[in-house]
Each structure stands twice: as C-alpha cells, then as structure tokens.
XYZ file of C-alpha atoms in Angstrom:
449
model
C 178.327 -81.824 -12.458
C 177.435 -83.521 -15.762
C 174.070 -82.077 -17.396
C 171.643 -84.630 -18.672
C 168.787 -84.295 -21.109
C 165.693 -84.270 -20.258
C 163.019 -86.018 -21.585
C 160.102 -84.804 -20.878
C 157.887 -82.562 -23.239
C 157.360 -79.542 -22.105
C 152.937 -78.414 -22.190
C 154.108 -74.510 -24.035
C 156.395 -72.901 -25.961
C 157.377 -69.169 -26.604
C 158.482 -69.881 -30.222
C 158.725 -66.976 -33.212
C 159.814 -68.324 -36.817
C 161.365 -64.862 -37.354
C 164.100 -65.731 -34.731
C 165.072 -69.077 -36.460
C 165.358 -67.936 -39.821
C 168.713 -66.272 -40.571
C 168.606 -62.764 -42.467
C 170.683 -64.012 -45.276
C 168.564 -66.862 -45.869
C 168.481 -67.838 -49.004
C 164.747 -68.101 -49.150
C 164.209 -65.208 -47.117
C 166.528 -62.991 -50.082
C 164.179 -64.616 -52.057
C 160.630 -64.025 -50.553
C 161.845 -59.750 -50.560
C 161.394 -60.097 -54.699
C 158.642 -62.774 -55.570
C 155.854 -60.947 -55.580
C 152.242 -62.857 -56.714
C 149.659 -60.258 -57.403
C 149.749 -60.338 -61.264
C 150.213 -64.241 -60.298
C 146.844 -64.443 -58.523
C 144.871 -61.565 -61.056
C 145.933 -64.424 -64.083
C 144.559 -67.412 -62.429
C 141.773 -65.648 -60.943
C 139.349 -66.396 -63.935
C 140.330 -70.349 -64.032
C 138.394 -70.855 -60.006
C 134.877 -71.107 -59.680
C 133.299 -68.191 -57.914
C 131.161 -70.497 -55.476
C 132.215 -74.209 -53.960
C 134.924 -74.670 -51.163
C 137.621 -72.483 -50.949
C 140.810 -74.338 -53.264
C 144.135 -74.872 -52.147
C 145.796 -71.520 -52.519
C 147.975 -71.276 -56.225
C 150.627 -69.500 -54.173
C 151.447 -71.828 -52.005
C 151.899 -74.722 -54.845
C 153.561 -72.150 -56.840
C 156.060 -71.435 -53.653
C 156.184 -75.383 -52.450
C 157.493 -75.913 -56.188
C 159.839 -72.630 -56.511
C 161.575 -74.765 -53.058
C 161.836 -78.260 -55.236
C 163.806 -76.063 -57.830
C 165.757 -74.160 -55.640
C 166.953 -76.643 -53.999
C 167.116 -79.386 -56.814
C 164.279 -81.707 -55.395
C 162.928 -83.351 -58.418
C 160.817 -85.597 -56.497
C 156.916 -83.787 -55.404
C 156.708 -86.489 -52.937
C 160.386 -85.743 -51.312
C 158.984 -81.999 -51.839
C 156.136 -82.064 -49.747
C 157.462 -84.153 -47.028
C 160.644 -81.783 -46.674
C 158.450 -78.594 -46.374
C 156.527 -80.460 -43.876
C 159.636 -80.959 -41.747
C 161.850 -78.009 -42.517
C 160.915 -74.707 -40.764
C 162.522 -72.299 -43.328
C 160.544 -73.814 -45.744
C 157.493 -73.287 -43.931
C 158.887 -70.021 -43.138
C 158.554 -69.058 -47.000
C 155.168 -70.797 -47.580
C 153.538 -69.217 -44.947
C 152.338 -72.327 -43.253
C 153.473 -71.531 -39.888
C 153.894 -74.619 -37.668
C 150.739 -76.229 -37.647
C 149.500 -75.670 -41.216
C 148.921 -78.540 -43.743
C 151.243 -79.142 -46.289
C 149.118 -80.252 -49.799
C 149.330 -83.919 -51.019
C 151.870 -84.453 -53.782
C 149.134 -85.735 -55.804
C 147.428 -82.072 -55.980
C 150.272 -80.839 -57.584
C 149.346 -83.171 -60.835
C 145.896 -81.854 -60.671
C 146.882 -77.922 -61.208
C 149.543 -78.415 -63.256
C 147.740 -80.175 -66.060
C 144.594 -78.223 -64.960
C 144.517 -74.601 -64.307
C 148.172 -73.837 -64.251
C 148.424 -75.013 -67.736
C 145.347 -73.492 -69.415
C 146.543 -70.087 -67.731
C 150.227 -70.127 -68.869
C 151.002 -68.845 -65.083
C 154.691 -70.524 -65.484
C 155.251 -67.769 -68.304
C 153.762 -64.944 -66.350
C 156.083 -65.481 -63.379
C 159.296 -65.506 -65.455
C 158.208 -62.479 -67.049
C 157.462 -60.863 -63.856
C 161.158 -61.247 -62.840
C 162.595 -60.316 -65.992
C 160.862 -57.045 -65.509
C 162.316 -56.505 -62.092
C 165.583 -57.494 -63.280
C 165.164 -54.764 -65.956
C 164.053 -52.460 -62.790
C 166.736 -53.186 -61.388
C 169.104 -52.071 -63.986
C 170.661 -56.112 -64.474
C 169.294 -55.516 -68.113
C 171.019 -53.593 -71.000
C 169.356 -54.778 -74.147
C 172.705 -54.215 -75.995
C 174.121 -57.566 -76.161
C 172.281 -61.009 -76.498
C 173.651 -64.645 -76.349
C 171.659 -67.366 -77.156
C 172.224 -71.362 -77.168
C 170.303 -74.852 -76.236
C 171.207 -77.285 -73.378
C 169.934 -81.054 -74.013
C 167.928 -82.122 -71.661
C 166.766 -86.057 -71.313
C 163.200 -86.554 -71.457
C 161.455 -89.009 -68.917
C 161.303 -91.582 -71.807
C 163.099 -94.759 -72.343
C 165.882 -94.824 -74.912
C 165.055 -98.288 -75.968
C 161.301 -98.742 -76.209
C 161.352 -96.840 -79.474
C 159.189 -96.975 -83.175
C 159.924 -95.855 -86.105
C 156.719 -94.824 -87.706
C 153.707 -92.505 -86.863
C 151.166 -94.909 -87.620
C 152.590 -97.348 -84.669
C 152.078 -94.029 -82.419
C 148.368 -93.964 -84.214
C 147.788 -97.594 -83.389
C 148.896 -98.196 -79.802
C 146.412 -99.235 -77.301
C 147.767 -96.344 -74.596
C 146.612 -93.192 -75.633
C 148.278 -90.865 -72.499
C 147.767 -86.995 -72.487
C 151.676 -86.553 -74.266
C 150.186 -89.019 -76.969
C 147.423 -87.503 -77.325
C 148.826 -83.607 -77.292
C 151.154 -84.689 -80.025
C 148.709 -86.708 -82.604
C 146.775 -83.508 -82.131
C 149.401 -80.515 -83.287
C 150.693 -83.213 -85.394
C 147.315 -83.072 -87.068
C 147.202 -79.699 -86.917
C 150.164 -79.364 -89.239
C 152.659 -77.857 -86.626
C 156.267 -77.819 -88.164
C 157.900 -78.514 -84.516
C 156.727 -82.136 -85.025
C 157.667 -83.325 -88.184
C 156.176 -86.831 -89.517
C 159.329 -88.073 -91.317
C 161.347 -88.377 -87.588
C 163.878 -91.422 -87.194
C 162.567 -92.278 -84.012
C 159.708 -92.083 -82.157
C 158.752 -92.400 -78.080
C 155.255 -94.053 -78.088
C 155.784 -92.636 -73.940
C 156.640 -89.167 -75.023
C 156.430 -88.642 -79.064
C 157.408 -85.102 -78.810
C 160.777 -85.699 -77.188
C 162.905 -86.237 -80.330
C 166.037 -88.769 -80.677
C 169.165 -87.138 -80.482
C 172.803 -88.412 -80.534
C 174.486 -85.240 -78.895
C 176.195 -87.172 -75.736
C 177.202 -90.143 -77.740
C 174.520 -92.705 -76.860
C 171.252 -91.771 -78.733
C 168.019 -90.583 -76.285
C 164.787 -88.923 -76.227
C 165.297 -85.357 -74.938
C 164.057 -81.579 -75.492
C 166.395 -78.765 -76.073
C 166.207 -75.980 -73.332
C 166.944 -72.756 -75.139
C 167.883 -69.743 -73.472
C 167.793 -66.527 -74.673
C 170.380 -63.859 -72.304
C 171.907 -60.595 -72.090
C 175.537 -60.401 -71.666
C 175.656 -58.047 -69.188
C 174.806 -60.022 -65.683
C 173.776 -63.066 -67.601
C 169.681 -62.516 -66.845
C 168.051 -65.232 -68.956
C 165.336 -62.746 -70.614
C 163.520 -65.439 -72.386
C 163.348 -69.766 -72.497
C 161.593 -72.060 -75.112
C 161.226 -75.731 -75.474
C 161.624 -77.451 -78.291
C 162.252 -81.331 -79.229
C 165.969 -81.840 -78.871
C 166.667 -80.984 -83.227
C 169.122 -78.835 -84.352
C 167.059 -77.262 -86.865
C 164.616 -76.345 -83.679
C 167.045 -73.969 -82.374
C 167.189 -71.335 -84.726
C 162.910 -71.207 -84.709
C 163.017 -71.394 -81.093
C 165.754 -67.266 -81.497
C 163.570 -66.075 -83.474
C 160.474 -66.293 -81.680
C 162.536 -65.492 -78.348
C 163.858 -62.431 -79.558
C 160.212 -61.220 -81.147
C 158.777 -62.014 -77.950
C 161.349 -60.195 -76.100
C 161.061 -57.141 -77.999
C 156.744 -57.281 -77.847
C 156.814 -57.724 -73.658
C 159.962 -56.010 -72.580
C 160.615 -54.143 -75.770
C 164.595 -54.978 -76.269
C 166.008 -55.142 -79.079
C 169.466 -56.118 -78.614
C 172.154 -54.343 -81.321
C 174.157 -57.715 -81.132
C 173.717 -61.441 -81.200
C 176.529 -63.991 -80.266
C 175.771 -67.525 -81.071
C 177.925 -70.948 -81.637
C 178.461 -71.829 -85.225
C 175.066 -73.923 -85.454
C 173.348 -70.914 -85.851
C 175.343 -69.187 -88.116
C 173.498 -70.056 -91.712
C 172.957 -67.834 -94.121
C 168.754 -67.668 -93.934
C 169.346 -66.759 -89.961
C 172.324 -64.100 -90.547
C 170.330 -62.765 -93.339
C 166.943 -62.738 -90.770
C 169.178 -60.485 -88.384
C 170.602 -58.305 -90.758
C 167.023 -57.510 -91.910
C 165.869 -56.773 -88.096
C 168.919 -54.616 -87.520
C 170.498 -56.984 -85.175
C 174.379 -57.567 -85.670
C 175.361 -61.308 -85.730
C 178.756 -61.941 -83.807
C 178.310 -65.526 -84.927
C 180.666 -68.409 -86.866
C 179.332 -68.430 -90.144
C 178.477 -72.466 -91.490
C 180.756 -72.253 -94.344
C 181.240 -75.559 -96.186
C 182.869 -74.506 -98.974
C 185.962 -75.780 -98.360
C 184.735 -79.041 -98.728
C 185.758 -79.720 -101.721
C 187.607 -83.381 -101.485
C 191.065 -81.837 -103.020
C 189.346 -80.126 -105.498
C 190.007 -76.520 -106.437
C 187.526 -74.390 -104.195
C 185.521 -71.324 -104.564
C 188.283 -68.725 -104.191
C 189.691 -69.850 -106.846
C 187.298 -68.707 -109.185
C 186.295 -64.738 -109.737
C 182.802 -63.443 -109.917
C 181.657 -60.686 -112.197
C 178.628 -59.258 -110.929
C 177.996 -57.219 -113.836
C 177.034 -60.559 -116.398
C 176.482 -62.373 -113.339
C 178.889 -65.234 -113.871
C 182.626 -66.749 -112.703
C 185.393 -67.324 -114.243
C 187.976 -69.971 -113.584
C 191.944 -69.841 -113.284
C 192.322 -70.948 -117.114
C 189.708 -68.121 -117.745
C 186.888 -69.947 -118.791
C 183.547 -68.923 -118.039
C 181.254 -70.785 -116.071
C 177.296 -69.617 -116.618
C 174.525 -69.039 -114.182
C 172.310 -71.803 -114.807
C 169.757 -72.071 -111.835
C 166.089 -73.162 -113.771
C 164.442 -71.101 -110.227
C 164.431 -67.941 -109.638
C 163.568 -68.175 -106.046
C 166.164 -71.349 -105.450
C 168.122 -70.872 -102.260
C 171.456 -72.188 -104.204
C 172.509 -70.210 -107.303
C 174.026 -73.134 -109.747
C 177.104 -71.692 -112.125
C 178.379 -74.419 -114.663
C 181.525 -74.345 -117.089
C 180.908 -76.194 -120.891
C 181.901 -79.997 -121.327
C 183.999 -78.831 -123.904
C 185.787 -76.449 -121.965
C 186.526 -78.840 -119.142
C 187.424 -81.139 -121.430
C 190.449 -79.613 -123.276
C 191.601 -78.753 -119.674
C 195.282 -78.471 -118.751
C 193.898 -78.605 -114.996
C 190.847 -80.981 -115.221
C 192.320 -83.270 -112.692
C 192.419 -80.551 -109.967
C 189.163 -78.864 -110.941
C 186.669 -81.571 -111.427
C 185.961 -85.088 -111.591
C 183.103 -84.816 -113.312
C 182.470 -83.772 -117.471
C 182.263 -80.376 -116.004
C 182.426 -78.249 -113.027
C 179.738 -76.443 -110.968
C 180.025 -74.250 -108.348
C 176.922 -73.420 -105.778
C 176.003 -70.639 -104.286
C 174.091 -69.238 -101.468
C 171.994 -66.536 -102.170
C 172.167 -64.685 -99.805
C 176.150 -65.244 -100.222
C 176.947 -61.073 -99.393
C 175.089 -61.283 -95.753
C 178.139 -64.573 -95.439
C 180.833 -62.480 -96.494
C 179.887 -59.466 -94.214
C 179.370 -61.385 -90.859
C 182.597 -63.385 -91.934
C 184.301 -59.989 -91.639
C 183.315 -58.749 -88.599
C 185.441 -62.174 -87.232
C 188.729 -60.568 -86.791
C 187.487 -57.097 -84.971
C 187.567 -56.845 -80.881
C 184.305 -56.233 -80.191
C 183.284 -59.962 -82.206
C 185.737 -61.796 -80.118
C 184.064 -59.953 -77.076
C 180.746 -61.243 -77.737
C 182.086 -64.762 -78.094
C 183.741 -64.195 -75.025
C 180.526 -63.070 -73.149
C 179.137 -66.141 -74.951
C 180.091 -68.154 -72.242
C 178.063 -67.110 -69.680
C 175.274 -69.487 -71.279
C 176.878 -72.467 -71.027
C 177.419 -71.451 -67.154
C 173.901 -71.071 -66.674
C 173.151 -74.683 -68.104
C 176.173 -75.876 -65.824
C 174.327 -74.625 -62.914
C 171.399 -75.809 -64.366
C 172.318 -79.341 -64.062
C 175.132 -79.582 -61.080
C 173.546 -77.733 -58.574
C 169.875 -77.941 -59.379
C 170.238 -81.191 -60.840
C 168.128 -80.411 -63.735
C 169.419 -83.114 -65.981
C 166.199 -85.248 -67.112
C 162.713 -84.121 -67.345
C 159.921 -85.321 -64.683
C 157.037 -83.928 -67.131
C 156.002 -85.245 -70.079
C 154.878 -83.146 -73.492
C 156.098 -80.382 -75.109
C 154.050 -78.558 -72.749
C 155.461 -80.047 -70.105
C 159.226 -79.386 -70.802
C 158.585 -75.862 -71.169
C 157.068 -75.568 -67.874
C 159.575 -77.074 -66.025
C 162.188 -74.906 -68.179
C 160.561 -71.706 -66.940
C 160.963 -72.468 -63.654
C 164.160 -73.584 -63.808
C 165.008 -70.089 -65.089
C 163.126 -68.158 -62.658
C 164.685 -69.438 -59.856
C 168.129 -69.181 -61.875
C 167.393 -65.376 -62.377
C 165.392 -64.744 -58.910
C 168.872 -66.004 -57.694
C 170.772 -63.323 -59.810
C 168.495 -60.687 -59.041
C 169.039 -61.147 -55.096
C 172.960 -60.975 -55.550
C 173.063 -57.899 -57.975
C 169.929 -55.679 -57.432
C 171.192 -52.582 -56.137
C 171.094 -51.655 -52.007
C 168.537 -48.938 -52.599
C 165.970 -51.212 -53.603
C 167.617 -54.038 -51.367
C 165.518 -54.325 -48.101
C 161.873 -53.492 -50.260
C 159.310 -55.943 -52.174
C 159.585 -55.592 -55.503
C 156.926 -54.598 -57.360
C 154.885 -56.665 -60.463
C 155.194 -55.773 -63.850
C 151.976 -55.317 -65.228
C-alpha cells in the first residue's frame, strides 16, 4: 500500500537540538574552544549599569563568527539564515523560539562599543593563546606576507588631491576618521598619494592585479609549524606599508605571547637593507631575498668589478684607479664613491665603465647586513624556510575561495582590520579543532588572561 503524507500539523512535539546536530559538526568542534569570558570582562565597562537589558555581545559576536565561517558577507543573508538553520541556532544558543537580532543592530555595536573596546583583537588573541596551549605554536620559525584585498570603494570615482577630500559636501565616518589621523600626522596616510577614494580615503590605489583599485593589504604574521596566524594588521594596500605593518606584528607578538621567533622567511619585497638590518639587531635571522639592484647597471661594468679597501675606505677600479668616498652626510643612507674626471678620461675602458665624465658607485650602508643574509641563500635550512613560506599564501587562498573574503564590506582603516581579525580567528579556530591534541579534545578551552 502506497504511504501518503500527511498534512496536518501536529498540536506537540518531543524535539531535542542535541539529537539533530551531528558530533562532528563543524560548529559544534567549534563551540568546544570559543570560550567568551575575557570577551564579556572587556566589554563589560562599555554597558550602562541601569536601563534595559542589551542584546547580548555574545550572541552578535557568534551570529558574525557563522557569516565568516561560512563565507556570508551579507548581515542581512546572516540573520535570516540563523533564523532558519537549526545548527546555527544550535551554536547561538537561541533554541527554537528565540529572536534572532535585526541586521541593522549589528551596525550599531560595531561602530559603537565593539570598536571603542578593541573586542575583535581580544578574541584573536584568545585563540592564539590556546593554540600555543595546545602546543600548534613553536616560536622558532615565522613567515610573514600581505594579501590585497579590494575595498568597498569604486575604482572610478577617484581625486587626486586632499583638499577635494577637505571640500566635499559628504563628510561619512571613513572621511572623517581619515582627515582626522591625517591631521594628526600619522605616516600610514601619506598626503602626497596618487589617488584618492572620497568613499573610503584610507583604502589606497594599487595596481597589483593589473587593473588599478582601492584596497587594504591584509598582513599576516605565522609560524611555520601548523601555519597558526599569530598576529594580522591592516594597512592601505602600499608596499612600503608592509614592512611597518612586521615590525609592529612581531613586537606585539613578543609583548602578549612573548615569541620571539629565531627566523623570518619573507618574499623579496621585504628584503631591504633598513629591514634585514632591523632583524639582525633584534636577533632574528632573515631567510629572505635580499632587493639587490646592483646589477642594474644598463651594460655598464657593475659593482663586483671594483675592490673595496676598508682600511682608507675607498674602491678601486679594474685599471686601478681610485675612486674616493665623497658622501657630504654622515648619516646618508647611500655612501657615494667617485673616480677623478681626469682619470676617467684617459680611460682605455671608459666606454664600458661610464657614460658620464666620471663614474660613481653607491652604496648602502648598511651594505655588510646585504652580504650576510645574501649568504645564508645557498644553505638547507634557507631554502626550508622559503619552502614553509608557502603556507601563507595558502591561508590567503582559503581566505578568499572558501570564505570568499575577496572585497571588504567595512569601510576605514578601522574597519578593514576588524573584518581581518575575524577572518583569522575563524581561519585558526578552524586549525585549532583539526590539530589540538585528543587529551584536551572533548574539554572547553580555557581564556588566556
């Protein structure tokens, strides 16, 4: 006999979430680790003490931990999928008759008390410390490197000059954020920029991908072991931004989590000889490319050539003339050595040497740090580190393919690096869940405090 379906709604139900979420759910693997008591103890000060009782933080902070798990970009899509789906309800703790928040409330704490409290930062650095707990963490070997990341700002309504930023009519909260470090003399924002967003004036214009955008670069700062992002910064999308953005990663490492990593491995962008010289100095060991552009010499005979005497401080060249230190500064970053005019001129070799009335040779001063990172290149344990290297650019893959992370919904400086930190909590929460070891498996985490 053929069954048919009825119907008719039944008046009760015998119905238990736990029986309808499976036990290696993603989000239940996940809800075993997050753990919001330092969470709550941050924002605690930032809610009045009388008045109705506020939405609670950690069930926005959870709703929006879902929308980046599950690349959701949309808070509108957001709410009305936890509103339908019962293992998201599951891991907000809503139940199946509790209210999910407007999408509009999300705006209100995020530029509000979420903001002022920095609570994005403390729950990345809450799972960095369990993944050091849980062993994931080494501290021996660092990579670093920055992923471009479109800002929500149109690539053709651009200006050119600060002053047309100064004189529009719309003065938004990313207007006004920048005008104000701007005036404050912030170096992250410089004045003399090709291109400006009068939407978003912090996102910088950058030709990466071929056509030219407005975008932030999303720096991550790992460790080579299980690839555990220990740090993130945000920083307009300038090549010049990256190398400020390692430095204060790895001093803010080192001050919450105290690591120190012995190595660094980095593409060649980073390998100049101020940053290889700022590494030496903090006894960290650069397995980087070093930018050499001395072999740029247009035909010409280059550097090698020539043979330095440190003891009179000058070079001599291959028809033994000697060419003089010359710099007027003493604290120049370029040391200048210079031949005669009537040296060059009498010249057997002039054609190959110079095409000039002379020739000069720069420099770098710190030109010995160069040559010693330049010969750690050939050893095994630099071409491992370039190796393990790698396992950046996999996180940004993953970043944008399966999260889908590829343009920014917020707005600001501020806002990139909020939506960068939890992008990399939920990329780490997901490490931590796959690696942390079966003693500590079926337990809550604890907070780091």
């Amino acid at each position: 006999m053929m069954g048919r379906q009825s119907a008719q709604e039944q008046l009760f139900y015998s119905f238990r979430f736990e029986d309808h979420i499976p036990g290696d759910h993603l989000l239940r693997q996940l809800d075993l680790v997050l753990n919001f008591e330092r969470v709550r103890s941050v924002l605690a000060g930032h809610y009045s003490a009388t008045g109705r009782p506020s939405i609670d933080p950690e069930l926005m902070l959870r709703i929006l931990l879902i929308g980046y798990v599950y690349g959701i970009r949309s808070e509108r899509q957001l709410c009305s999928e936890v509103h339908l789906n019962l293992a998201y309800r599951w891991f907000c703790r809503l139940g199946l008759e509790g209210v999910v928040p407007d999408h509009s409330t999300f705006s209100k704490n995020r530029y509000g008390r979420f903001r002022e409290s920095g609570i994005y930062r403390v729950l990345f650095e809450d799972v960095v410390g369990q993944c050091c707990s849980a062993g994931l963490v080494s501290g021996e070997g660092f990579a670093v490197d920055g992923s471009l990341i479109g800002s929500d700002a149109g690539r053709t309504r651009r200006v050119e000059s600060v002053n047309a930023i100064r004189e529009g009519e719309a003065r938004s909260r990313p207007v006004r954020e920048y005008l104000e470090a701007l005036d404050a003399g912030n170096p992250v924002h410089p004045s003399e920029a090709r291109y400006l967003s009068p939407t978003d004036p912090a996102a910088a214009w950058n030709v990466k991908e071929g056509r030219g955008k407005f975008g932030y670069f999303n720096n991550y700062l790992i460790d080579t072991d299980h690839a555990v992002i220990v740090d993130v910064e945000a920083t307009p999308a300038r090549l010049a931004q990256e190398i400020i953005a390692t430095k204060a990663m790895l001093e803010r490492v080192e001050e919450k989590h105290h690591l120190r990593p012995e190595r660094l491995a980095a593409d060649k962008a980073y390998g100049t000889g101020p940053f290889l010289g700022w590494l030496s100095k903090h006894k960290i060991i650069p397995h980087i490319p070093v930018l050499d552009r001395q072999h740029q010499t247009d035909g010409l005979l280059p550097r090698e050539a020539f043979t330095f005497n440190p003891d009179s401080n000058h070079y001599t060249c291959p028809q033994n003339k000697i060419l003089k230190h010359c710099t007027a500064r003493t604290d120049s970053p370029i040391h200048i050595y210079r031949a005669t005019v009537g040296d060059c001129k009498s010249c057997p070799i002039r054609q190959q040497c110079t095409r000039g009335t002379q020739r000069s040779l720069s420099v770098p001063f710190d030109e010995s740090t160069r040559q010693e990172v330049m010969a750690l290149q050939n050893t095994e344990a630099f071409q491992h580190s370039r190796r393990l290297r790698k396992k950046v650019e996999m996180l940004f893959a993953h970043m944008k393919q399966h999260f889908r992370f590829t343009r920014l919904k917020l707005r600001g400086l501020a806002g990139a690096a909020e939506e960068f930190l939890l992008v990399a909590t939920v990329q780490n929460l997901r490490r931590l869940v796959r690696l942390r070891p079966p003693a500590i498996a079926d337990t809550p985490c604890l907070s780091t405090t």
